[in-house]
Amino acid sequence: EKVFDTAGPLDDDGAFKTIDEKALFASKLSTKIESRRGNPEGRSIVRGNLQQILYNRCVEVGIKVHFGMKVVDVEQDADRVTVTAEAYDREKRSFTADFLVASDGIWSRVRQVFFPDVPAPVYQGYQMIISRAPTDKFDQMEMDCWGELWGKAHRFGFFRCGDGGTGIYYARTCEEDLDKDKTQKELKQILIDAATENRYDEKVVKLAKAAEISRLYRFPIRHLQPLSHHACGRVVLLGDAANAMQPNLGQGGGMALESASILSQCLLIGETLSKGLEKYETRHIGRTSIVANESKTNGDLFQASNAFTVLLRNSLFSYLGKQTYKEGVDELEIPDPFAYLFSYRLLSWPHPGKRSSCLPGD
C-alpha cells in the first residue's frame, strides 16, 4: 500500500516516439480503462524509493538488515539452511534459518550453488544510464506523463515517479565496459552530450541537464535464462535471482513484489513447506518467464541498430498505435496490449484458510 501510494500514476498521456517527437504508439487510455474495469492503475516508482520503503517496513516490524555483506556459501539439510556471508572487511558470519528466500540479485550465489547448470547472465549489447530530475522541470516543459523516444541504437525515456521527481534513462548500444570507471559527474555530461549530439528534442536535453548527479548510475543490461524451477529443498529464489527483468517493461520491482506476495500466500496455505513451494512454482513461474522474455524481446526491438530494423520497428508500432485506440473515442479498438500486466489478480490476502504448519512460529 505504501509503494502504491508513493508511486506516480500512469493515468495521463504517454507515448513511444521518434527522437523528433513523431508519435508511434500513444497509450492515452489504457490505465484509465483498467481502473474503470475494477483493475488497479499502473504506477511508477524509482528503485531507490522502493528500496527505502521496504527497508523502513523492516525497521517497523523488527527485521534486522545487515548492510555491506554478500553471500559466499549456503548449505541445507533436512531441517535447516545455513548461509555464510562476508563483509567488506572480509569478516565472515553464518546465519541459520528454517528456510531461505534468496533474493540476492542477478549474480545470485545461491542460484549458483543449487542450480549450477543455469548459464551465467549474458550481456545484451547495450547499457543504461539512469537518474532523476525535479518535477518542476518536468511540469514547466509540459511533457507527457511518461514517454520513450527512439533513435538508431539509442533511446531516451522518462516517467513521473511520485516523489516530486521524474525518472529518466538513456539506453545506448555499446561495448559492455564502456565508461565503467566514470564518475557520476562524468556520467551526467555523457547524458547531456548524448541528448544533444543525437538531436533529441530540446525538452529531452533540458531533462538531461536537470539530472541529479547523486542519483546517476550506469549499468549493462543482461539476460538470465528463465529457470524451470525456483525452489530446491528449503531454498527458494525470488526477484532477479530467479527471473532477472530487463528494464524494457519497467517490471523488475513490480515482479519481485508480486512474487513475494504470492510466495507468502502459498506458504500460508501449503500443508508443508515443500507443498507451499510447489504451489508457488505452479502459480508463478510461467508468468514471470513470460514477462522476462517479453522484456528481452522489447529491448532487442527498441535498440534496433540498422536502418531496416529501425524502419520495421517504427512502422510496426505506428500501425499498432492506430489499431489499438480509436481517435477521440474513450474506448479500446482491440484488447489493451498491457492488460496482461495490469489486470493480473493475486490470490486473496489475507488468505481465509488456517495458518500453515509449514511456517515455524507465529
PDB file of C-alpha atoms in Angstrom, residues 110-240:
ATOM      1  CA  VAL A 110      22.541 -19.115  -4.005  1.00  0.00           C
ATOM      2  CA  ARG A 111      21.409 -19.832  -7.568  1.00  0.00           C
ATOM      3  CA  GLN A 112      24.945 -20.868  -8.497  1.00  0.00           C
ATOM      4  CA  VAL A 113      25.022 -23.376  -5.615  1.00  0.00           C
ATOM      5  CA  PHE A 114      21.622 -25.004  -6.102  1.00  0.00           C
ATOM      6  CA  PHE A 115      21.145 -24.514  -9.848  1.00  0.00           C
ATOM      7  CA  PRO A 116      24.712 -24.859 -11.201  1.00  0.00           C
ATOM      8  CA  ASP A 117      23.581 -25.715 -14.721  1.00  0.00           C
ATOM      9  CA  VAL A 118      21.869 -22.363 -15.291  1.00  0.00           C
ATOM     10  CA  PRO A 119      24.024 -20.303 -17.701  1.00  0.00           C
ATOM     11  CA  ALA A 120      25.515 -17.039 -16.443  1.00  0.00           C
ATOM     12  CA  PRO A 121      23.681 -13.812 -17.385  1.00  0.00           C
ATOM     13  CA  VAL A 122      24.538 -12.648 -20.915  1.00  0.00           C
ATOM     14  CA  TYR A 123      25.276  -9.023 -21.864  1.00  0.00           C
ATOM     15  CA  GLN A 124      22.650  -7.786 -24.337  1.00  0.00           C
ATOM     16  CA  GLY A 125      24.802  -5.257 -26.160  1.00  0.00           C
ATOM     17  CA  TYR A 126      23.566  -2.077 -24.506  1.00  0.00           C
ATOM     18  CA  GLN A 127      23.827  -0.077 -21.284  1.00  0.00           C
ATOM     19  CA  MET A 128      21.511   2.235 -19.426  1.00  0.00           C
ATOM     20  CA  ILE A 129      22.342   5.461 -17.632  1.00  0.00           C
ATOM     21  CA  ILE A 130      19.598   6.354 -15.172  1.00  0.00           C
ATOM     22  CA  SER A 131      18.854   9.321 -12.931  1.00  0.00           C
ATOM     23  CA  ARG A 132      16.088  11.556 -11.604  1.00  0.00           C
ATOM     24  CA  ALA A 133      15.142  15.182 -12.305  1.00  0.00           C
ATOM     25  CA  PRO A 134      12.955  17.520 -10.203  1.00  0.00           C
ATOM     26  CA  THR A 135       9.284  17.518 -11.178  1.00  0.00           C
ATOM     27  CA  ASP A 136       9.171  21.298 -11.614  1.00  0.00           C
ATOM     28  CA  LYS A 137      11.475  20.835 -14.624  1.00  0.00           C
ATOM     29  CA  PHE A 138       9.020  18.274 -15.957  1.00  0.00           C
ATOM     30  CA  ASP A 139       5.910  20.414 -15.459  1.00  0.00           C
ATOM     31  CA  GLN A 140       7.466  23.527 -16.982  1.00  0.00           C
ATOM     32  CA  MET A 141       8.099  21.622 -20.204  1.00  0.00           C
ATOM     33  CA  GLU A 142       4.550  20.219 -20.299  1.00  0.00           C
ATOM     34  CA  MET A 143       5.777  16.747 -21.231  1.00  0.00           C
ATOM     35  CA  ASP A 144       3.651  13.595 -21.168  1.00  0.00           C
ATOM     36  CA  CYS A 145       3.216  11.522 -18.031  1.00  0.00           C
ATOM     37  CA  TRP A 146       5.693   9.022 -19.478  1.00  0.00           C
ATOM     38  CA  GLY A 147       7.455   8.563 -22.752  1.00  0.00           C
ATOM     39  CA  GLU A 148      10.272   6.923 -24.672  1.00  0.00           C
ATOM     40  CA  LEU A 149      11.978   8.442 -27.717  1.00  0.00           C
ATOM     41  CA  TRP A 150      13.678   6.061 -30.147  1.00  0.00           C
ATOM     42  CA  GLY A 151      16.692   6.604 -32.341  1.00  0.00           C
ATOM     43  CA  LYS A 152      19.013   4.090 -34.005  1.00  0.00           C
ATOM     44  CA  ALA A 153      20.834   2.054 -31.314  1.00  0.00           C
ATOM     45  CA  HIS A 154      19.819   4.531 -28.617  1.00  0.00           C
ATOM     46  CA  ARG A 155      16.714   5.816 -26.796  1.00  0.00           C
ATOM     47  CA  PHE A 156      15.737   8.188 -24.029  1.00  0.00           C
ATOM     48  CA  GLY A 157      12.850   7.682 -21.590  1.00  0.00           C
ATOM     49  CA  PHE A 158      11.164   9.412 -18.661  1.00  0.00           C
ATOM     50  CA  PHE A 159       8.299   8.821 -16.214  1.00  0.00           C
ATOM     51  CA  ARG A 160       6.728  10.521 -13.222  1.00  0.00           C
ATOM     52  CA  CYS A 161       7.850   8.705 -10.112  1.00  0.00           C
ATOM     53  CA  GLY A 162       5.564  10.214  -7.475  1.00  0.00           C
ATOM     54  CA  ASP A 163       8.225  11.614  -5.160  1.00  0.00           C
ATOM     55  CA  GLY A 164       8.397  15.106  -6.577  1.00  0.00           C
ATOM     56  CA  GLY A 165      10.651  13.927  -9.353  1.00  0.00           C
ATOM     57  CA  THR A 166      10.874  12.451 -12.843  1.00  0.00           C
ATOM     58  CA  GLY A 167      12.766   9.251 -13.537  1.00  0.00           C
ATOM     59  CA  ILE A 168      14.976   9.479 -16.645  1.00  0.00           C
ATOM     60  CA  TYR A 169      17.070   6.933 -18.516  1.00  0.00           C
ATOM     61  CA  TYR A 170      19.242   6.706 -21.610  1.00  0.00           C
ATOM     62  CA  ALA A 171      19.962   3.380 -23.346  1.00  0.00           C
ATOM     63  CA  ARG A 172      22.837   3.060 -25.810  1.00  0.00           C
ATOM     64  CA  THR A 173      24.238   0.152 -27.782  1.00  0.00           C
ATOM     65  CA  CYS A 174      27.934  -0.155 -26.930  1.00  0.00           C
ATOM     66  CA  GLU A 175      30.677  -2.336 -25.502  1.00  0.00           C
ATOM     67  CA  GLU A 176      29.975  -3.724 -22.034  1.00  0.00           C
ATOM     68  CA  ASP A 177      32.850  -1.934 -20.287  1.00  0.00           C
ATOM     69  CA  LEU A 178      32.419   1.470 -21.926  1.00  0.00           C
ATOM     70  CA  ASP A 179      32.692   4.267 -19.316  1.00  0.00           C
ATOM     71  CA  LYS A 180      32.594   1.780 -16.425  1.00  0.00           C
ATOM     72  CA  ASP A 181      35.045   3.876 -14.404  1.00  0.00           C
ATOM     73  CA  LYS A 182      33.361   7.237 -14.988  1.00  0.00           C
ATOM     74  CA  THR A 183      32.280   9.348 -12.022  1.00  0.00           C
ATOM     75  CA  GLN A 184      28.649  10.405 -11.575  1.00  0.00           C
ATOM     76  CA  LYS A 185      29.562  13.908 -12.723  1.00  0.00           C
ATOM     77  CA  GLU A 186      31.160  12.498 -15.882  1.00  0.00           C
ATOM     78  CA  LEU A 187      28.108  10.294 -16.497  1.00  0.00           C
ATOM     79  CA  LYS A 188      25.887  13.373 -16.396  1.00  0.00           C
ATOM     80  CA  GLN A 189      27.970  15.031 -19.083  1.00  0.00           C
ATOM     81  CA  ILE A 190      27.710  11.835 -21.172  1.00  0.00           C
ATOM     82  CA  LEU A 191      23.925  12.017 -20.747  1.00  0.00           C
ATOM     83  CA  ILE A 192      23.811  15.665 -21.841  1.00  0.00           C
ATOM     84  CA  ASP A 193      26.137  15.069 -24.792  1.00  0.00           C
ATOM     85  CA  ALA A 194      24.056  12.086 -25.920  1.00  0.00           C
ATOM     86  CA  ALA A 195      20.832  14.110 -25.849  1.00  0.00           C
ATOM     87  CA  THR A 196      22.481  16.935 -27.777  1.00  0.00           C
ATOM     88  CA  GLU A 197      24.559  15.012 -30.327  1.00  0.00           C
ATOM     89  CA  ASN A 198      21.771  12.562 -31.158  1.00  0.00           C
ATOM     90  CA  ARG A 199      19.484  15.548 -31.853  1.00  0.00           C
ATOM     91  CA  TYR A 200      16.825  14.734 -29.303  1.00  0.00           C
ATOM     92  CA  ASP A 201      14.042  17.238 -28.723  1.00  0.00           C
ATOM     93  CA  GLU A 202      15.067  20.251 -26.612  1.00  0.00           C
ATOM     94  CA  LYS A 203      12.815  19.022 -23.802  1.00  0.00           C
ATOM     95  CA  VAL A 204      14.981  15.915 -23.506  1.00  0.00           C
ATOM     96  CA  VAL A 205      18.149  17.997 -23.401  1.00  0.00           C
ATOM     97  CA  LYS A 206      16.659  20.043 -20.543  1.00  0.00           C
ATOM     98  CA  LEU A 207      15.789  16.880 -18.635  1.00  0.00           C
ATOM     99  CA  ALA A 208      19.345  15.586 -19.085  1.00  0.00           C
ATOM    100  CA  LYS A 209      20.753  18.850 -17.777  1.00  0.00           C
ATOM    101  CA  ALA A 210      18.398  18.652 -14.762  1.00  0.00           C
ATOM    102  CA  ALA A 211      19.529  15.119 -13.831  1.00  0.00           C
ATOM    103  CA  GLU A 212      20.604  14.826 -10.196  1.00  0.00           C
ATOM    104  CA  ILE A 213      24.266  13.816 -10.077  1.00  0.00           C
ATOM    105  CA  SER A 214      23.916  11.915  -6.797  1.00  0.00           C
ATOM    106  CA  ARG A 215      21.345   9.592  -8.410  1.00  0.00           C
ATOM    107  CA  LEU A 216      23.161   8.921 -11.684  1.00  0.00           C
ATOM    108  CA  TYR A 217      24.088   5.304 -12.362  1.00  0.00           C
ATOM    109  CA  ARG A 218      25.254   3.233 -15.310  1.00  0.00           C
ATOM    110  CA  PHE A 219      24.593  -0.469 -15.675  1.00  0.00           C
ATOM    111  CA  PRO A 220      24.973  -3.008 -18.501  1.00  0.00           C
ATOM    112  CA  ILE A 221      21.775  -4.864 -19.454  1.00  0.00           C
ATOM    113  CA  ARG A 222      21.987  -8.646 -19.141  1.00  0.00           C
ATOM    114  CA  HIS A 223      19.621 -11.536 -19.779  1.00  0.00           C
ATOM    115  CA  LEU A 224      19.176 -14.507 -17.455  1.00  0.00           C
ATOM    116  CA  GLN A 225      17.674 -17.615 -18.999  1.00  0.00           C
ATOM    117  CA  PRO A 226      14.317 -18.263 -17.248  1.00  0.00           C
ATOM    118  CA  LEU A 227      14.515 -21.123 -14.770  1.00  0.00           C
ATOM    119  CA  SER A 228      12.170 -24.126 -14.824  1.00  0.00           C
ATOM    120  CA  HIS A 229      12.301 -24.274 -11.004  1.00  0.00           C
ATOM    121  CA  HIS A 230      12.789 -21.602  -8.355  1.00  0.00           C
ATOM    122  CA  ALA A 231      12.840 -23.886  -5.295  1.00  0.00           C
ATOM    123  CA  CYS A 232      15.255 -26.534  -4.067  1.00  0.00           C
ATOM    124  CA  GLY A 233      14.577 -28.150  -0.710  1.00  0.00           C
ATOM    125  CA  ARG A 234      14.296 -25.361   1.864  1.00  0.00           C
ATOM    126  CA  VAL A 235      15.576 -22.692  -0.515  1.00  0.00           C
ATOM    127  CA  VAL A 236      13.564 -20.569  -2.953  1.00  0.00           C
ATOM    128  CA  LEU A 237      14.849 -17.905  -5.354  1.00  0.00           C
ATOM    129  CA  LEU A 238      12.992 -14.612  -5.747  1.00  0.00           C
ATOM    130  CA  GLY A 239      13.365 -11.445  -7.815  1.00  0.00           C
ATOM    131  CA  ASP A 240      16.342 -11.062 -10.134  1.00  0.00           C
TER     132      ASP A 240
END
